[in-house]
XYZ file of C-alpha atoms in Angstrom:
501
model
C 0.182 -0.099 0.155
C 1.361 3.307 -0.721
C 2.108 6.036 2.092
C -0.748 8.277 0.572
C -3.296 5.623 0.876
C -2.810 4.776 4.486
C -4.497 6.898 7.293
C -2.211 9.067 9.191
C 0.867 8.251 7.256
C 2.998 11.094 5.699
C 4.912 11.108 2.410
C 8.869 11.287 3.321
C 10.239 14.540 1.937
C 12.880 14.659 -0.258
C 16.613 15.101 1.221
C 17.645 18.717 1.306
C 21.377 18.950 0.769
C 21.574 22.474 2.635
C 19.624 20.723 5.559
C 22.133 18.014 5.662
C 25.183 20.436 5.846
C 23.273 22.574 8.559
C 22.756 19.227 10.443
C 26.076 17.801 9.811
C 27.690 21.252 11.151
C 25.211 21.297 14.140
C 26.584 17.507 14.584
C 30.021 18.437 14.772
C 29.498 21.490 17.086
C 27.811 19.102 19.397
C 30.498 16.631 19.364
C 32.883 19.431 20.200
C 30.672 20.422 23.291
C 30.216 16.896 24.577
C 33.730 16.105 24.286
C 34.814 19.215 26.197
C 32.416 18.223 28.608
C 33.786 14.758 28.971
C 37.245 16.325 29.621
C 35.920 18.652 32.505
C 33.162 16.577 34.003
C 34.103 15.359 37.506
C 37.614 16.318 37.151
C 39.441 16.727 40.363
C 42.666 16.885 41.846
C 42.595 14.818 45.006
C 45.641 16.051 46.624
C 46.570 15.787 50.304
C 45.749 19.747 50.212
C 42.123 19.437 49.343
C 39.988 18.670 46.397
C 40.861 21.311 43.598
C 38.881 21.169 40.265
C 41.239 21.212 37.403
C 41.143 20.044 33.844
C 41.953 16.162 33.734
C 44.903 16.677 31.215
C 47.603 19.298 30.990
C 46.548 22.592 30.256
C 45.914 22.895 26.366
C 46.339 26.356 24.783
C 45.729 27.688 21.340
C 47.093 30.954 19.971
C 47.473 32.387 16.363
C 49.652 35.111 17.903
C 53.586 34.419 17.849
C 54.600 36.571 20.489
C 56.026 36.466 24.054
C 52.476 35.073 25.224
C 53.527 31.710 23.350
C 56.832 31.669 25.521
C 54.732 32.237 28.557
C 52.295 29.625 27.948
C 55.279 27.071 27.299
C 57.045 28.250 30.703
C 54.086 27.280 32.430
C 53.877 23.896 31.293
C 50.920 24.591 29.040
C 50.533 22.368 25.670
C 49.853 24.030 22.293
C 47.054 22.483 20.398
C 45.853 23.343 16.652
C 42.434 21.476 16.989
C 39.356 22.980 18.757
C 40.208 20.777 22.207
C 41.951 23.790 24.283
C 41.370 24.919 27.886
C 42.506 28.473 27.051
C 42.854 30.355 23.670
C 44.855 33.812 23.196
C 42.838 35.163 20.230
C 42.931 38.153 18.095
C 39.810 40.366 17.390
C 39.149 38.781 13.891
C 39.127 35.295 15.457
C 36.451 36.575 17.688
C 34.339 37.994 14.962
C 34.528 34.893 13.077
C 34.379 32.283 16.011
C 32.762 33.316 19.163
C 29.302 32.378 18.467
C 30.425 28.931 17.545
C 32.825 28.021 20.166
C 31.463 26.034 23.103
C 32.687 27.893 26.452
C 32.151 25.290 29.185
C 33.813 23.902 32.339
C 37.197 25.979 32.785
C 37.523 27.261 29.498
C 39.273 30.851 29.198
C 39.302 33.079 26.253
C 41.316 36.529 26.137
C 38.354 38.982 25.006
C 34.886 39.830 25.828
C 32.092 40.200 23.400
C 31.617 43.760 22.094
C 34.644 44.872 24.173
C 34.968 47.088 21.033
C 32.711 49.561 22.979
C 35.834 50.389 24.871
C 38.600 50.186 22.302
C 37.157 52.048 19.553
C 37.844 55.572 19.506
C 34.310 56.382 18.100
C 32.333 54.230 20.524
C 34.463 55.022 23.435
C 33.791 58.821 23.048
C 30.041 58.158 22.787
C 29.997 55.731 25.965
C 32.160 58.402 27.786
C 29.324 61.232 26.924
C 26.621 58.917 27.836
C 28.048 57.947 31.244
C 28.702 61.754 31.823
C 24.977 62.426 31.465
C 24.125 59.738 33.845
C 26.302 60.909 36.551
C 25.203 64.336 36.167
C 21.663 63.261 36.707
C 22.716 61.846 40.007
C 24.337 65.015 40.913
C 27.783 63.941 40.046
C 30.111 65.758 37.752
C 32.829 63.463 36.126
C 36.296 64.923 35.636
C 37.344 65.878 32.267
C 39.985 63.567 30.924
C 38.858 62.915 27.202
C 39.488 65.549 24.694
C 36.658 67.031 22.635
C 35.668 64.384 20.185
C 33.655 64.265 16.909
C 33.165 61.251 14.369
C 33.605 62.539 10.866
C 31.850 62.567 8.446
C 28.828 61.921 10.663
C 29.426 64.793 13.110
C 31.104 67.243 10.547
C 28.315 69.957 10.924
C 28.717 69.813 15.006
C 32.469 69.767 14.518
C 32.498 73.031 12.332
C 30.676 74.943 15.075
C 33.161 73.788 17.733
C 35.746 74.711 15.482
C 34.842 78.166 14.952
C 34.335 78.423 18.552
C 37.889 77.632 19.468
C 39.874 79.779 16.749
C 43.587 79.259 16.556
C 43.184 75.510 17.889
C 44.989 72.571 16.461
C 42.865 69.511 15.912
C 44.115 65.592 15.416
C 42.419 63.310 12.814
C 42.662 59.565 13.611
C 41.504 56.831 11.560
C 38.923 54.494 13.848
C 39.841 51.116 12.120
C 43.857 51.513 12.098
C 46.528 51.169 14.824
C 50.509 52.193 15.404
C 49.847 55.788 14.475
C 48.845 55.102 10.934
C 46.724 57.666 9.040
C 46.997 60.215 11.766
C 47.540 63.773 10.876
C 47.269 67.255 12.508
C 45.498 70.473 11.055
C 44.407 74.007 12.077
C 42.475 75.029 9.050
C 39.074 73.676 7.785
C 40.574 73.682 4.286
C 42.915 71.133 5.203
C 40.509 68.325 5.630
C 37.623 69.934 2.912
C 39.287 67.771 0.308
C 38.910 64.731 2.193
C 35.406 65.277 3.023
C 34.565 65.877 -0.532
C 35.649 62.392 -1.571
C 32.662 61.029 0.270
C 29.749 60.405 -2.039
C 26.744 57.873 -1.885
C 28.496 55.401 -3.691
C 31.710 55.626 -1.723
C 32.141 56.620 1.791
C 35.450 57.868 3.154
C 37.037 56.309 5.804
C 35.579 57.007 9.345
C 37.708 59.217 11.379
C 37.509 60.801 14.859
C 38.535 64.438 15.316
C 39.713 65.644 18.709
C 41.334 68.895 20.029
C 45.001 68.488 20.048
C 46.470 68.697 23.635
C 49.412 71.013 22.651
C 50.919 71.467 25.849
C 52.007 68.343 26.991
C 54.461 67.587 29.934
C 58.014 67.402 28.612
C 60.855 65.381 29.972
C 64.340 66.644 28.594
C 62.351 68.635 25.700
C 60.479 65.607 24.466
C 56.903 64.463 24.404
C 55.798 61.048 25.857
C 52.430 59.160 26.640
C 52.126 56.293 28.985
C 51.160 52.766 28.454
C 49.317 51.272 31.413
C 48.052 47.611 31.512
C 44.551 46.898 33.013
C 43.103 43.341 33.396
C 39.441 42.844 33.468
C 38.079 39.407 34.675
C 34.602 40.365 35.090
C 32.143 43.022 33.751
C 29.278 42.263 36.168
C 30.293 42.725 38.740
C 33.019 44.945 37.648
C 36.350 43.379 38.744
C 39.618 45.094 37.644
C 43.407 44.875 38.542
C 45.829 47.389 37.595
C 49.572 46.473 36.714
C 52.159 48.285 38.795
C 54.543 48.174 35.668
C 54.186 50.121 32.502
C 56.431 52.695 30.539
C 56.501 55.841 28.972
C 56.926 56.093 24.944
C 59.023 59.027 24.004
C 59.880 60.916 20.949
C 63.036 61.169 19.694
C 62.677 64.754 18.239
C 62.460 67.925 20.417
C 58.825 69.150 20.671
C 57.831 72.004 19.066
C 54.368 73.228 17.435
C 56.219 75.023 14.620
C 55.931 71.812 12.374
C 52.802 70.258 12.935
C 53.299 67.882 9.653
C 56.201 66.089 11.650
C 55.074 63.114 12.814
C 58.180 62.198 14.810
C 57.494 65.560 16.940
C 53.902 64.604 17.730
C 53.226 60.935 17.776
C 55.010 58.534 20.324
C 54.307 55.353 18.727
C 57.440 53.124 18.918
C 56.777 51.476 15.403
C 56.750 54.877 14.032
C 59.691 56.441 15.905
C 61.995 53.413 14.572
C 61.849 55.265 11.278
C 63.345 58.514 12.864
C 66.864 59.195 12.066
C 67.485 59.912 15.849
C 66.073 56.535 16.848
C 68.738 54.533 19.140
C 68.162 50.848 19.099
C 70.464 50.065 21.813
C 68.117 52.275 24.326
C 64.629 52.102 22.810
C 62.188 54.611 23.177
C 60.893 53.413 26.576
C 61.338 54.434 30.158
C 59.751 52.266 33.056
C 56.909 53.687 34.812
C 58.509 53.312 38.180
C 61.654 55.686 36.902
C 59.071 58.192 35.672
C 57.359 58.239 39.036
C 60.638 58.798 40.969
C 61.484 61.549 38.372
C 58.011 63.512 39.148
C 58.759 62.788 42.793
C 61.850 64.794 42.862
C 60.998 67.421 40.286
C 57.485 68.176 42.152
C 56.397 66.515 45.407
C 55.592 63.243 46.572
C 51.911 64.395 47.156
C 51.420 65.914 43.866
C 52.677 62.648 41.994
C 50.377 60.655 44.229
C 47.399 62.736 43.219
C 48.291 62.611 39.336
C 48.423 58.754 39.667
C 45.295 58.490 41.433
C 43.612 60.373 38.906
C 44.901 58.022 36.280
C 43.390 55.247 38.085
C 40.150 56.904 38.459
C 40.213 57.598 34.749
C 40.753 53.849 34.162
C 37.669 53.028 36.444
C 35.438 55.627 35.056
C 35.995 54.472 31.499
C 35.219 50.966 32.179
C 32.145 51.595 34.222
C 30.994 53.676 31.200
C 30.806 50.588 28.948
C 29.937 48.055 31.791
C 26.357 47.652 30.542
C 27.575 47.637 26.785
C 30.185 44.695 26.940
C 28.619 41.146 27.035
C 29.822 39.565 30.071
C 30.813 35.869 30.266
C 32.571 34.104 33.208
C 34.709 32.350 30.688
C 36.398 35.562 29.445
C 38.962 38.128 30.536
C 40.670 40.840 28.904
C 44.088 42.531 29.343
C 43.634 46.305 27.906
C 46.679 48.784 27.104
C 45.718 52.105 28.015
C 47.560 55.183 26.382
C 47.551 58.210 28.678
C 49.124 61.673 28.157
C 50.038 64.086 31.111
C 49.645 67.769 30.033
C 51.820 70.616 31.295
C 49.595 71.238 34.423
C 50.076 67.658 35.541
C 46.393 66.250 34.450
C 45.983 63.067 32.688
C 44.216 62.785 29.337
C 42.888 59.643 28.067
C 43.961 59.039 24.368
C 42.882 55.441 23.598
C 42.289 52.036 24.715
C 43.932 49.044 23.094
C 42.063 45.671 23.002
C 45.334 43.766 22.030
C 48.172 45.782 23.605
C 51.521 44.544 21.663
C 53.404 41.856 23.237
C 56.578 42.100 21.366
C 59.819 43.818 22.756
C 62.472 46.122 21.555
C 65.020 45.735 24.278
C 65.854 43.216 27.156
C 64.480 44.942 29.835
C 61.129 45.367 27.862
C 60.761 41.663 27.291
C 61.469 40.835 30.866
C 58.811 43.277 32.120
C 56.293 41.972 29.522
C 56.831 38.225 30.397
C 56.387 39.176 34.110
C 53.106 40.919 33.103
C 51.881 37.807 31.250
C 52.957 35.264 34.198
C 51.030 37.493 36.873
C 48.016 37.844 34.316
C 47.747 33.918 34.216
C 48.282 33.789 38.024
C 45.260 35.920 38.374
C 43.188 33.796 35.915
C 44.380 30.826 37.729
C 44.151 28.303 35.057
C 46.108 25.962 37.281
C 43.489 26.382 40.310
C 46.493 27.001 42.504
C 44.728 30.013 44.397
C 41.481 28.083 44.352
C 39.420 27.091 47.380
C 36.670 24.606 47.185
C 33.905 26.800 49.115
C 34.013 29.214 46.195
C 32.044 26.660 44.357
C 29.066 27.796 46.792
C 29.730 31.561 47.029
C 30.642 31.699 43.272
C 33.376 34.428 44.366
C 36.660 35.179 42.585
C 39.647 33.899 44.528
C 40.747 37.575 45.095
C 37.452 38.552 46.350
C 37.603 35.628 48.859
C 40.352 36.937 50.881
C 41.333 40.655 51.422
C 45.214 38.908 51.532
C 44.728 38.018 48.013
C 44.101 41.346 46.537
C 47.746 41.470 45.167
C 49.155 38.627 43.000
C 52.464 39.341 41.571
C 52.134 43.176 40.414
C 48.512 43.026 39.801
C 46.287 44.980 42.569
C 42.741 44.737 42.902
C 41.218 47.936 42.368
C 37.425 47.371 42.096
C 35.237 44.337 43.159
C 31.920 45.941 42.223
C 33.385 49.122 44.153
C 36.548 50.651 44.594
C 38.529 48.533 47.184
C 41.692 50.814 48.212
C 41.546 51.249 51.844
C 43.126 54.791 51.617
C 41.551 57.876 50.470
C 42.807 61.476 49.797
C 41.089 63.162 52.502
C 43.155 66.625 51.840
C 44.499 67.658 48.587
C 46.199 70.589 50.091
C 45.394 73.417 47.486
C 45.321 71.083 44.573
C 41.672 70.317 44.597
C 40.068 68.864 41.397
C 37.287 67.509 43.668
C 35.829 70.908 44.107
C 33.744 70.079 40.934
C 34.355 66.500 41.362
C 32.471 64.680 44.339
C 34.017 61.016 43.150
C 36.803 59.975 45.598
C 40.505 59.475 44.623
C 42.168 56.572 46.020
C 45.868 55.788 45.946
C 47.201 54.157 43.144
C 49.962 51.608 42.721
C 51.117 52.380 39.253
C 54.696 52.864 39.125
C 55.187 51.086 42.876
C 57.484 48.694 43.657
C 57.007 44.782 42.322
C 56.993 41.763 44.532
C 58.393 38.673 42.639
C 57.608 36.376 45.776
C 54.061 37.465 46.223
C 52.612 34.648 44.173
C 54.415 31.665 45.670
C 53.336 32.935 49.204
C 49.709 33.238 48.198
C 49.713 29.575 46.368
C 51.142 28.380 49.926
C 48.480 30.054 51.767
C 45.755 28.691 49.477
C 47.212 25.144 49.642
C 47.112 25.511 53.761
C 43.606 26.808 53.317
C 42.292 23.880 51.088
C 43.031 21.442 53.890
C 40.096 22.897 56.433
C 37.998 24.304 53.681
C 34.620 23.176 52.575
C 35.212 19.896 50.169
C 34.049 20.132 46.745
C 30.504 18.510 46.285
C 30.603 15.236 44.633
C 29.760 15.165 40.712
C 26.138 14.418 40.139
C 25.892 10.907 38.705
C 24.659 10.357 35.029
C 21.630 8.502 36.782
C 20.925 11.256 39.206
C 21.410 13.997 36.579
C 18.457 12.663 34.723
C 16.009 13.353 37.539
C 13.278 16.067 36.885
C 14.390 19.544 38.359
C 12.426 22.281 39.250
C 11.940 24.940 36.876
C 14.529 28.083 37.869
C 11.547 30.254 38.918
C 10.320 27.889 41.624
C 13.692 26.637 42.911
C 14.168 27.594 46.522
C 16.709 30.290 47.483
C 19.202 30.194 50.461
C 18.449 32.917 52.669
């Protein structure tokens, strides 16, 4: 009997090649997820120091970036893999765009970028979010300090920019392409006709490259007559709540040409990017173009006062936290993600910090031996905070779901990383009096002491690992893994589960 003649029966549809491909792709992804779950399920390290969940095998990493991060992974005993069976991946932004949605982030897997972190690292979006956050604070009676130059996006904001340009005659402006880095495409101008030719190239069929235009800070703080800016490192392991660490080490990047506003077309005078300065005839490879942040802090202490320098570095820390809070609701939080940002900051002649930009993938290459040693320490300390090896882990954290550094105030410093925000600022010391230097007269936000440029502690991590191992002996044991038989029991829907008081 034909299928049509039988009651309730339906003819079998013809196979659809596109659907088969979709099913095959879905099956492949499900296979990756199930294999990853098998690796992590029930994997514990039942040592005498307590049960510490770790991957059942040696930690596997994957990276397409061949820099010092590769050396750091290998020095820690991680194993490089080419396939998708990794525990931690150090990816670039292009990989995030293409693979994030199809990548199973389960178990203890870690990824070095948050989704939509471009809300912080794209120059135009950073300006938009800071303006929005300023308005939000103003509604609550708080005036956010000014640390970001007047910024417009061209060609979209051209009319608004022209109005501002006419209100500030004689000013110098700087144009920066939104999608480029390392100083490429940047130029200065002081007359509108200098950019009219660029704007005239925009048509409905052909859009010119988007730029941000900012008021140029033409009175920078100089050392030896040379302009410089700062590179600071900031680690975010959570956006909700906001958990932030600042790194004590960093560096100042110098121009090799004396500063002057007489020649605004000379990029070697006005831009401090190392990749650009290498092309200068004055560049000296033996000394490089960088100066350690600790050396700069000592220089400022000697030239001004310790109190003035403390205020400057506290303002830089405040600048970092305000910029992160401005994008906290825009960046997509994932507990499997962390991100190391490179903050570029300029100090003006009045000892005020200005945020230039935030880099999502700060350079991890080195020009000198001292630069290499600093960045290797940075990466090792970063991985200690991320704690893939679970050396700072305590079993009771399974119940509290708290990060290791929030579990114990003694763990607020790991290596040269200091915890500065745990949902709120955590520094114990606040400037009660500024003795004449009073930016808080229009800014009720408190200033906390900053450890930028302070002494590093190379023995800190070993001491913390020993304390964590001792604590695991008396800590609450890890709950046993639910068996496959019990896992099939019907569970209450989330809305009806009992909540612990």
